[in-house]
Amino acid sequence: MSKVAGWDMKGTWDGKGAWESQGRWEGHQRTQLSEAGLRRMRDVLSGHVACGAVPGLVALVSLGDDTHIEAMGTMHAGGAEPMRRDTIFRMASLTKPVTATAVMILVEECRLRLDDPVDEWLPELANRRVLARIDAPLDETVPAVRPITVRDLLTFTFGFGVVLAPPDTYPIQTAIRELGLDTTSPDFGPEEWIRRLGTLPLMRQPGELWQYHVGSDVLGVLVGRVTGQSLEEFARERLFMPLGMKDTGFHVPADQIHRLPTSYAHNPETGEPVVWDEAAGGKYSRPPVFQAGGDGLVSTVEDYHAFYRMLLNKGTLDGERILSRASVELMTMDHLTPEQKAEKDAFGDHFGRHGGFGFGMAVRIHRRDLASPGQFGWDGGLGTTAYADPAEDLVGILLTQSAMDSVHTPRLHRDFWTAAYQATR
């Protein structure tokens, strides 16, 4: 075990000058990351910060129990406060695998069943009508051929999701906007959210094609209906506390708001960063009215690493069993037919490069870069990425405060993953 300049091994000092590793091994052969590779990674990441692609970042790469974390740059563009390894980030769509895990806990307890209709718990989604075609008026519908199931929601194939077209191209998009369902932070709660969603027809037949995002938000409401708790309450009790994820939730407490960086989007004409969300007084500085299962969480790199190590360890971490091995394997296998992949791949390289999709996350089914088939994980639109590679026993996490709406952040992500894999020797 070693400590490379600029890199901190995950662990604690025992007060006597010794480093106590917090690593874990679950039957894997011990392998260390390459020190030369880690230095190269640091040079690559610091180059992106130096050129202004992002104000700052926190990166983690772990190979078995060999874990390295790098924090560089600043919390705010033009500011002096440095990024730290305990910086809290807006995780965006990295929320989706967490929500899927919460649902699988309920499946294991037989409180939900994958192929049962959701009608009992979500009557708003019973007896669906389906648009005759995507550009049809809302009253031009046909009956759904079958009910929506829990599996449909987990695989994003329940018939409703993000439309790959400019705003208001189709009547259904206009209706979504007018109902306030096009925002990640509605000013109404989950009961009203699901009621409004239930007034709209589906875009596709249940099980027909993959459509992004909305399934995770529905799953968050489903967890609340089944448990009688909010999504955050259930996740905290069954996931966050057992895994030691003390800084993960749906908002940042006032006494910790200094750890949340400013979030930036980009001017579509100039590419220059513009403030999307402030820390103090911003949308994550107070409990949300709607806890979005698709993109609402905040977390730290070490908290999220604990979650991914649990998945990589087949459901357990430090003696805490969250899921069975069988459930994790089910979550991280490809569930889509070639026809269902059509909508996913239509989004381009961002969604299509993995090939497959499991429960709330991508699953790689082919090798087109350094990642192995079987790699699973997802990316967040506000500048986050996290994947685990069972073949390599590797976890990589990169958290930034710069949205994926410019060429710069996606390039940074690609370079991070190249650098992470070359550091595995």
C-alpha positions as a Python dict, from the first residue, in 0.01 Angstrom:
ca = {
    (1, 'M'): (0, 0, 0),
    (2, 'S'): (134, 344, -79),
    (3, 'K'): (56, 709, -76),
    (4, 'V'): (133, 888, -401),
    (5, 'A'): (184, 1266, -405),
    (6, 'G'): (-154, 1426, -452),
    (7, 'W'): (-342, 1104, -385),
    (8, 'D'): (-488, 992, -51),
    (9, 'M'): (-542, 627, 24),
    (10, 'K'): (-882, 558, 177),
    (11, 'G'): (-824, 489, 545),
    (12, 'T'): (-750, 659, 875),
    (13, 'W'): (-442, 758, 1070),
    (14, 'D'): (-417, 567, 1396),
    (15, 'G'): (-254, 860, 1578),
    (16, 'K'): (82, 682, 1595),
    (17, 'G'): (201, 763, 1247),
    (18, 'A'): (50, 454, 1084),
    (19, 'W'): (-207, 438, 807),
    (20, 'E'): (-499, 204, 867),
    (21, 'S'): (-649, 82, 542),
    (22, 'Q'): (-1027, 60, 520),
    (23, 'G'): (-1003, -174, 222),
    (24, 'R'): (-1204, -491, 191),
    (25, 'W'): (-1148, -814, 5),
    (26, 'E'): (-1424, -1053, -90),
    (27, 'G'): (-1232, -1336, -249),
    (28, 'H'): (-1044, -1129, -510),
    (29, 'Q'): (-672, -1163, -567),
    (30, 'R'): (-490, -862, -425),
    (31, 'T'): (-388, -615, -696),
    (32, 'Q'): (-255, -264, -661),
    (33, 'L'): (-305, 36, -880),
    (34, 'S'): (-4, 155, -1073),
    (35, 'E'): (167, 453, -913),
    (36, 'A'): (288, 571, -1255),
    (37, 'G'): (-64, 531, -1387),
    (38, 'L'): (-207, 733, -1100),
    (39, 'R'): (41, 1013, -1164),
    (40, 'R'): (-63, 1009, -1529),
    (41, 'M'): (-428, 1025, -1425),
    (42, 'R'): (-356, 1321, -1202),
    (43, 'D'): (-184, 1503, -1488),
    (44, 'V'): (-479, 1435, -1719),
    (45, 'L'): (-739, 1558, -1469),
    (46, 'S'): (-540, 1863, -1365),
    (47, 'G'): (-509, 1959, -1731),
    (48, 'H'): (-888, 1974, -1763),
    (49, 'V'): (-911, 2192, -1452),
    (50, 'A'): (-627, 2418, -1567),
    (51, 'C'): (-791, 2485, -1904),
    (52, 'G'): (-1121, 2578, -1739),
    (53, 'A'): (-1326, 2276, -1852),
    (54, 'V'): (-1446, 2248, -1492),
    (55, 'P'): (-1375, 2466, -1186),
    (56, 'G'): (-1295, 2156, -982),
    (57, 'L'): (-1348, 1786, -935),
    (58, 'V'): (-1317, 1491, -700),
    (59, 'A'): (-1209, 1159, -851),
    (60, 'L'): (-1189, 812, -702),
    (61, 'V'): (-1051, 491, -845),
    (62, 'S'): (-1038, 167, -647),
    (63, 'L'): (-896, -170, -735),
    (64, 'G'): (-992, -415, -464),
    (65, 'D'): (-886, -252, -141),
    (66, 'D'): (-644, -9, -309),
    (67, 'T'): (-838, 317, -319),
    (68, 'H'): (-716, 659, -430),
    (69, 'I'): (-900, 990, -416),
    (70, 'E'): (-800, 1315, -582),
    (71, 'A'): (-957, 1654, -514),
    (72, 'M'): (-844, 1945, -729),
    (73, 'G'): (-960, 2286, -841),
    (74, 'T'): (-1207, 2506, -660),
    (75, 'M'): (-1562, 2488, -529),
    (76, 'H'): (-1671, 2796, -723),
    (77, 'A'): (-1550, 2936, -1057),
    (78, 'G'): (-1305, 3216, -991),
    (79, 'G'): (-1304, 3138, -620),
    (80, 'A'): (-1025, 3030, -389),
    (81, 'E'): (-1197, 2765, -175),
    (82, 'P'): (-1047, 2430, -279),
    (83, 'M'): (-1232, 2112, -359),
    (84, 'R'): (-1206, 1855, -82),
    (85, 'R'): (-1259, 1481, -71),
    (86, 'D'): (-1569, 1540, 145),
    (87, 'T'): (-1729, 1789, -95),
    (88, 'I'): (-2100, 1718, -143),
    (89, 'F'): (-2218, 1697, -505),
    (90, 'R'): (-2552, 1698, -683),
    (91, 'M'): (-2554, 1340, -807),
    (92, 'A'): (-2825, 1389, -1073),
    (93, 'S'): (-2898, 1059, -1250),
    (94, 'L'): (-2657, 865, -1028),
    (95, 'T'): (-2968, 862, -808),
    (96, 'K'): (-3127, 602, -1038),
    (97, 'P'): (-2926, 295, -928),
    (98, 'V'): (-2993, 386, -563),
    (99, 'T'): (-3369, 399, -626),
    (100, 'A'): (-3355, 66, -810),
    (101, 'T'): (-3173, -86, -511),
    (102, 'A'): (-3443, 39, -273),
    (103, 'V'): (-3706, -130, -489),
    (104, 'M'): (-3511, -457, -498),
    (105, 'I'): (-3502, -459, -118),
    (106, 'L'): (-3883, -458, -126),
    (107, 'V'): (-3883, -731, -392),
    (108, 'E'): (-3666, -949, -169),
    (109, 'E'): (-3913, -898, 117),
    (110, 'C'): (-4198, -1004, -115),
    (111, 'R'): (-4365, -668, -65),
    (112, 'L'): (-4332, -618, -440),
    (113, 'R'): (-4305, -868, -725),
    (114, 'L'): (-4120, -788, -1046),
    (115, 'D'): (-4389, -901, -1287),
    (116, 'D'): (-4696, -797, -1091),
    (117, 'P'): (-4895, -496, -1215),
    (118, 'V'): (-4834, -178, -1018),
    (119, 'D'): (-5209, -105, -1019),
    (120, 'E'): (-5255, -204, -653),
    (121, 'W'): (-5005, 54, -530),
    (122, 'L'): (-5034, 308, -813),
    (123, 'P'): (-5398, 307, -924),
    (124, 'E'): (-5327, 631, -1112),
    (125, 'L'): (-5138, 417, -1365),
    (126, 'A'): (-5406, 147, -1402),
    (127, 'N'): (-5616, 101, -1719),
    (128, 'R'): (-5376, 298, -1935),
    (129, 'R'): (-5449, 448, -2273),
    (130, 'V'): (-5162, 475, -2523),
    (131, 'L'): (-5106, 734, -2793),
    (132, 'A'): (-5184, 600, -3139),
    (133, 'R'): (-4847, 752, -3243),
    (134, 'I'): (-4603, 988, -3079),
    (135, 'D'): (-4733, 1294, -3267),
    (136, 'A'): (-5100, 1216, -3208),
    (137, 'P'): (-5340, 1445, -3019),
    (138, 'L'): (-5386, 1335, -2659),
    (139, 'D'): (-5734, 1199, -2728),
    (140, 'E'): (-5618, 978, -3013),
    (141, 'T'): (-5534, 666, -2816),
    (142, 'V'): (-5570, 290, -2802),
    (143, 'P'): (-5598, 67, -2492),
    (144, 'A'): (-5281, -61, -2331),
    (145, 'V'): (-5227, -427, -2420),
    (146, 'R'): (-5129, -507, -2060),
    (147, 'P'): (-5071, -339, -1723),
    (148, 'I'): (-4744, -173, -1622),
    (149, 'T'): (-4521, -394, -1405),
    (150, 'V'): (-4244, -322, -1156),
    (151, 'R'): (-3997, -469, -1405),
    (152, 'D'): (-4116, -222, -1670),
    (153, 'L'): (-4036, 67, -1437),
    (154, 'L'): (-3693, -70, -1343),
    (155, 'T'): (-3593, -116, -1707),
    (156, 'F'): (-3747, 213, -1832),
    (157, 'T'): (-3985, 27, -2062),
    (158, 'F'): (-4320, 119, -1903),
    (159, 'G'): (-4421, 337, -2197),
    (160, 'F'): (-4342, 691, -2083),
    (161, 'G'): (-4023, 896, -2066),
    (162, 'V'): (-3809, 1172, -2207),
    (163, 'V'): (-3900, 1260, -2568),
    (164, 'L'): (-3606, 1287, -2807),
    (165, 'A'): (-3726, 1601, -2985),
    (166, 'P'): (-3712, 1982, -2940),
    (167, 'P'): (-3960, 2118, -2681),
    (168, 'D'): (-4327, 2123, -2790),
    (169, 'T'): (-4261, 1923, -3105),
    (170, 'Y'): (-4544, 1688, -3007),
    (171, 'P'): (-4868, 1748, -2815),
    (172, 'I'): (-4757, 1513, -2536),
    (173, 'Q'): (-4453, 1732, -2470),
    (174, 'T'): (-4670, 2041, -2437),
    (175, 'A'): (-4900, 1861, -2194),
    (176, 'I'): (-4604, 1748, -1984),
    (177, 'R'): (-4477, 2106, -1962),
    (178, 'E'): (-4819, 2251, -1879),
    (179, 'L'): (-4862, 1998, -1597),
    (180, 'G'): (-4523, 2090, -1450),
    (181, 'L'): (-4389, 1739, -1508),
    (182, 'D'): (-4089, 1860, -1708),
    (183, 'T'): (-3891, 1982, -1409),
    (184, 'T'): (-3664, 1801, -1166),
    (185, 'S'): (-3796, 2008, -874),
    (186, 'P'): (-4175, 2043, -894),
    (187, 'D'): (-4348, 2255, -631),
    (188, 'F'): (-4593, 1974, -551),
    (189, 'G'): (-4544, 1646, -371),
    (190, 'P'): (-4540, 1284, -489),
    (191, 'E'): (-4915, 1232, -453),
    (192, 'E'): (-4993, 1524, -683),
    (193, 'W'): (-4708, 1429, -916),
    (194, 'I'): (-4839, 1078, -975),
    (195, 'R'): (-5195, 1209, -1009),
    (196, 'R'): (-5089, 1447, -1285),
    (197, 'L'): (-4886, 1179, -1459),
    (198, 'G'): (-5190, 954, -1452),
    (199, 'T'): (-5395, 1207, -1650),
    (200, 'L'): (-5169, 1157, -1953),
    (201, 'P'): (-5168, 868, -2197),
    (202, 'L'): (-4860, 654, -2235),
    (203, 'M'): (-4637, 721, -2534),
    (204, 'R'): (-4571, 353, -2603),
    (205, 'Q'): (-4722, 20, -2509),
    (206, 'P'): (-4582, -120, -2180),
    (207, 'G'): (-4272, -325, -2256),
    (208, 'E'): (-4237, -193, -2611),
    (209, 'L'): (-3934, 40, -2604),
    (210, 'W'): (-3685, 199, -2365),
    (211, 'Q'): (-3759, 559, -2263),
    (212, 'Y'): (-3537, 750, -2029),
    (213, 'H'): (-3577, 877, -1675),
    (214, 'V'): (-3943, 887, -1569),
    (215, 'G'): (-3951, 525, -1454),
    (216, 'S'): (-3715, 610, -1167),
    (217, 'D'): (-3936, 892, -1044),
    (218, 'V'): (-4236, 659, -1050),
    (219, 'L'): (-4036, 402, -852),
    (220, 'G'): (-3967, 666, -586),
    (221, 'V'): (-4341, 718, -544),
    (222, 'L'): (-4393, 341, -540),
    (223, 'V'): (-4145, 298, -254),
    (224, 'G'): (-4340, 556, -55),
    (225, 'R'): (-4674, 386, -117),
    (226, 'V'): (-4546, 39, -21),
    (227, 'T'): (-4350, 139, 290),
    (228, 'G'): (-4550, 433, 424),
    (229, 'Q'): (-4220, 623, 440),
    (230, 'S'): (-4069, 883, 215),
    (231, 'L'): (-3810, 759, -33),
    (232, 'E'): (-3538, 927, 172),
    (233, 'E'): (-3658, 777, 501),
    (234, 'F'): (-3659, 427, 358),
    (235, 'A'): (-3326, 467, 179),
    (236, 'R'): (-3164, 612, 490),
    (237, 'E'): (-3284, 325, 709),
    (238, 'R'): (-3208, 40, 468),
    (239, 'L'): (-2919, 175, 259),
    (240, 'F'): (-2745, 489, 377),
    (241, 'M'): (-2708, 411, 747),
    (242, 'P'): (-2599, 46, 702),
    (243, 'L'): (-2340, 154, 441),
    (244, 'G'): (-2215, 453, 640),
    (245, 'M'): (-2339, 701, 375),
    (246, 'K'): (-2375, 983, 627),
    (247, 'D'): (-2371, 1268, 374),
    (248, 'T'): (-2622, 1125, 125),
    (249, 'G'): (-2979, 1257, 102),
    (250, 'F'): (-3209, 1486, -91),
    (251, 'H'): (-3073, 1815, 43),
    (252, 'V'): (-2771, 1955, 225),
    (253, 'P'): (-2831, 2063, 588),
    (254, 'A'): (-2767, 2429, 665),
    (255, 'D'): (-2463, 2355, 879),
    (256, 'Q'): (-2303, 2165, 589),
    (257, 'I'): (-2399, 2391, 298),
    (258, 'H'): (-2041, 2520, 277),
    (259, 'R'): (-1947, 2178, 141),
    (260, 'L'): (-2177, 2213, -163),
    (261, 'P'): (-2017, 2379, -468),
    (262, 'T'): (-2189, 2609, -712),
    (263, 'S'): (-2344, 2415, -1001),
    (264, 'Y'): (-2280, 2538, -1356),
    (265, 'A'): (-2446, 2489, -1692),
    (266, 'H'): (-2314, 2638, -2017),
    (267, 'N'): (-2427, 2916, -2245),
    (268, 'P'): (-2542, 2732, -2560),
    (269, 'E'): (-2403, 3004, -2787),
    (270, 'T'): (-2066, 3074, -2626),
    (271, 'G'): (-2006, 2760, -2422),
    (272, 'E'): (-1918, 2974, -2122),
    (273, 'P'): (-2023, 2847, -1778),
    (274, 'V'): (-2328, 3007, -1619),
    (275, 'V'): (-2459, 2950, -1268),
    (276, 'W'): (-2733, 2686, -1267),
    (277, 'D'): (-2773, 2648, -891),
    (278, 'E'): (-2616, 2830, -600),
    (279, 'A'): (-2519, 2648, -283),
    (280, 'A'): (-2667, 2869, -8),
    (281, 'G'): (-3029, 2943, -98),
    (282, 'G'): (-3027, 2703, -394),
    (283, 'K'): (-3260, 2412, -467),
    (284, 'Y'): (-3052, 2165, -264),
    (285, 'S'): (-3029, 2389, 44),
    (286, 'R'): (-3373, 2282, 171),
    (287, 'P'): (-3578, 1962, 173),
    (288, 'P'): (-3754, 1921, -163),
    (289, 'V'): (-4130, 1893, -189),
    (290, 'F'): (-4078, 1603, -431),
    (291, 'Q'): (-3794, 1359, -362),
    (292, 'A'): (-3702, 1265, -717),
    (293, 'G'): (-3600, 901, -751),
    (294, 'G'): (-3448, 983, -1088),
    (295, 'D'): (-3208, 1264, -1005),
    (296, 'G'): (-3259, 1412, -658),
    (297, 'L'): (-2971, 1288, -441),
    (298, 'V'): (-2664, 1466, -308),
    (299, 'S'): (-2365, 1265, -193),
    (300, 'T'): (-1987, 1249, -157),
    (301, 'V'): (-1735, 1039, -344),
    (302, 'E'): (-1672, 815, -42),
    (303, 'D'): (-2042, 765, 30),
    (304, 'Y'): (-2111, 668, -329),
    (305, 'H'): (-1806, 444, -335),
    (306, 'A'): (-1953, 249, -42),
    (307, 'F'): (-2273, 197, -243),
    (308, 'Y'): (-2086, 75, -552),
    (309, 'R'): (-1852, -150, -352),
    (310, 'M'): (-2162, -309, -202),
    (311, 'L'): (-2290, -386, -552),
    (312, 'L'): (-1949, -510, -665),
    (313, 'N'): (-1935, -733, -356),
    (314, 'K'): (-2268, -892, -456),
    (315, 'G'): (-2481, -708, -203),
    (316, 'T'): (-2264, -686, 108),
    (317, 'L'): (-2014, -442, 259),
    (318, 'D'): (-1823, -468, 585),
    (319, 'G'): (-2056, -738, 709),
    (320, 'E'): (-2375, -551, 618),
    (321, 'R'): (-2594, -746, 378),
    (322, 'I'): (-2812, -508, 171),
    (323, 'L'): (-2918, -739, -111),
    (324, 'S'): (-2870, -1101, -206),
    (325, 'R'): (-2615, -1201, -465),
    (326, 'A'): (-2897, -1306, -695),
    (327, 'S'): (-3063, -962, -678),
    (328, 'V'): (-2741, -778, -761),
    (329, 'E'): (-2675, -1009, -1052),
    (330, 'L'): (-3029, -948, -1178),
    (331, 'M'): (-2989, -570, -1146),
    (332, 'T'): (-2660, -569, -1336),
    (333, 'M'): (-2751, -789, -1632),
    (334, 'D'): (-2893, -669, -1963),
    (335, 'H'): (-3273, -692, -1980),
    (336, 'L'): (-3347, -524, -2313),
    (337, 'T'): (-3451, -684, -2640),
    (338, 'P'): (-3305, -547, -2964),
    (339, 'E'): (-3634, -367, -3026),
    (340, 'Q'): (-3630, -206, -2681),
    (341, 'K'): (-3277, -81, -2741),
    (342, 'A'): (-3392, 127, -3039),
    (343, 'E'): (-3510, 424, -2832),
    (344, 'K'): (-3206, 408, -2604),
    (345, 'D'): (-2955, 403, -2888),
    (346, 'A'): (-3140, 687, -3062),
    (347, 'F'): (-3005, 918, -2789),
    (348, 'G'): (-2660, 873, -2941),
    (349, 'D'): (-2331, 773, -2785),
    (350, 'H'): (-2420, 890, -2434),
    (351, 'F'): (-2686, 619, -2389),
    (352, 'G'): (-2594, 382, -2669),
    (353, 'R'): (-2229, 312, -2598),
    (354, 'H'): (-2294, 48, -2331),
    (355, 'G'): (-2523, -173, -2538),
    (356, 'G'): (-2738, -301, -2252),
    (357, 'F'): (-2946, -179, -1961),
    (358, 'G'): (-3026, -343, -1629),
    (359, 'F'): (-3231, -202, -1343),
    (360, 'G'): (-3177, 174, -1327),
    (361, 'M'): (-2831, 161, -1485),
    (362, 'A'): (-2639, 70, -1797),
    (363, 'V'): (-2475, -268, -1848),
    (364, 'R'): (-2191, -303, -2097),
    (365, 'I'): (-2242, -596, -2333),
    (366, 'H'): (-1959, -530, -2580),
    (367, 'R'): (-1604, -400, -2566),
    (368, 'R'): (-1549, -82, -2762),
    (369, 'D'): (-1302, 89, -2525),
    (370, 'L'): (-1104, -14, -2216),
    (371, 'A'): (-1405, -117, -2007),
    (372, 'S'): (-1490, -485, -1978),
    (373, 'P'): (-1824, -640, -2073),
    (374, 'G'): (-2026, -661, -1753),
    (375, 'Q'): (-1930, -311, -1639),
    (376, 'F'): (-2233, -138, -1485),
    (377, 'G'): (-2319, 215, -1377),
    (378, 'W'): (-2447, 545, -1507),
    (379, 'D'): (-2374, 914, -1568),
    (380, 'G'): (-2538, 1227, -1429),
    (381, 'G'): (-2630, 1529, -1637),
    (382, 'L'): (-2486, 1772, -1379),
    (383, 'G'): (-2137, 1634, -1433),
    (384, 'T'): (-2108, 1301, -1249),
    (385, 'T'): (-2010, 950, -1359),
    (386, 'A'): (-1970, 621, -1171),
    (387, 'Y'): (-1918, 263, -1289),
    (388, 'A'): (-1801, -69, -1147),
    (389, 'D'): (-1619, -334, -1350),
    (390, 'P'): (-1651, -683, -1195),
    (391, 'A'): (-1390, -832, -1430),
    (392, 'E'): (-1129, -585, -1300),
    (393, 'D'): (-1266, -545, -944),
    (394, 'L'): (-1260, -175, -1030),
    (395, 'V'): (-1476, 119, -924),
    (396, 'G'): (-1435, 463, -1076),
    (397, 'I'): (-1622, 776, -970),
    (398, 'L'): (-1574, 1130, -1102),
    (399, 'L'): (-1778, 1414, -952),
    (400, 'T'): (-1780, 1767, -1093),
    (401, 'Q'): (-2007, 2071, -1067),
    (402, 'S'): (-2013, 2127, -1444),
    (403, 'A'): (-2311, 2003, -1647),
    (404, 'M'): (-2287, 1768, -1944),
    (405, 'D'): (-2430, 2030, -2182),
    (406, 'S'): (-2098, 2123, -2345),
    (407, 'V'): (-1819, 1931, -2518),
    (408, 'H'): (-1583, 1984, -2225),
    (409, 'T'): (-1740, 1777, -1946),
    (410, 'P'): (-1802, 1465, -2161),
    (411, 'R'): (-1440, 1482, -2280),
    (412, 'L'): (-1323, 1502, -1920),
    (413, 'H'): (-1533, 1196, -1837),
    (414, 'R'): (-1389, 996, -2126),
    (415, 'D'): (-1034, 1090, -2030),
    (416, 'F'): (-1101, 997, -1668),
    (417, 'W'): (-1213, 649, -1766),
    (418, 'T'): (-916, 598, -1998),
    (419, 'A'): (-682, 711, -1721),
    (420, 'A'): (-857, 496, -1460),
    (421, 'Y'): (-817, 178, -1664),
    (422, 'Q'): (-455, 244, -1757),
    (423, 'A'): (-382, 279, -1384),
    (424, 'T'): (-486, -84, -1331),
    (425, 'R'): (-163, -208, -1501),
}
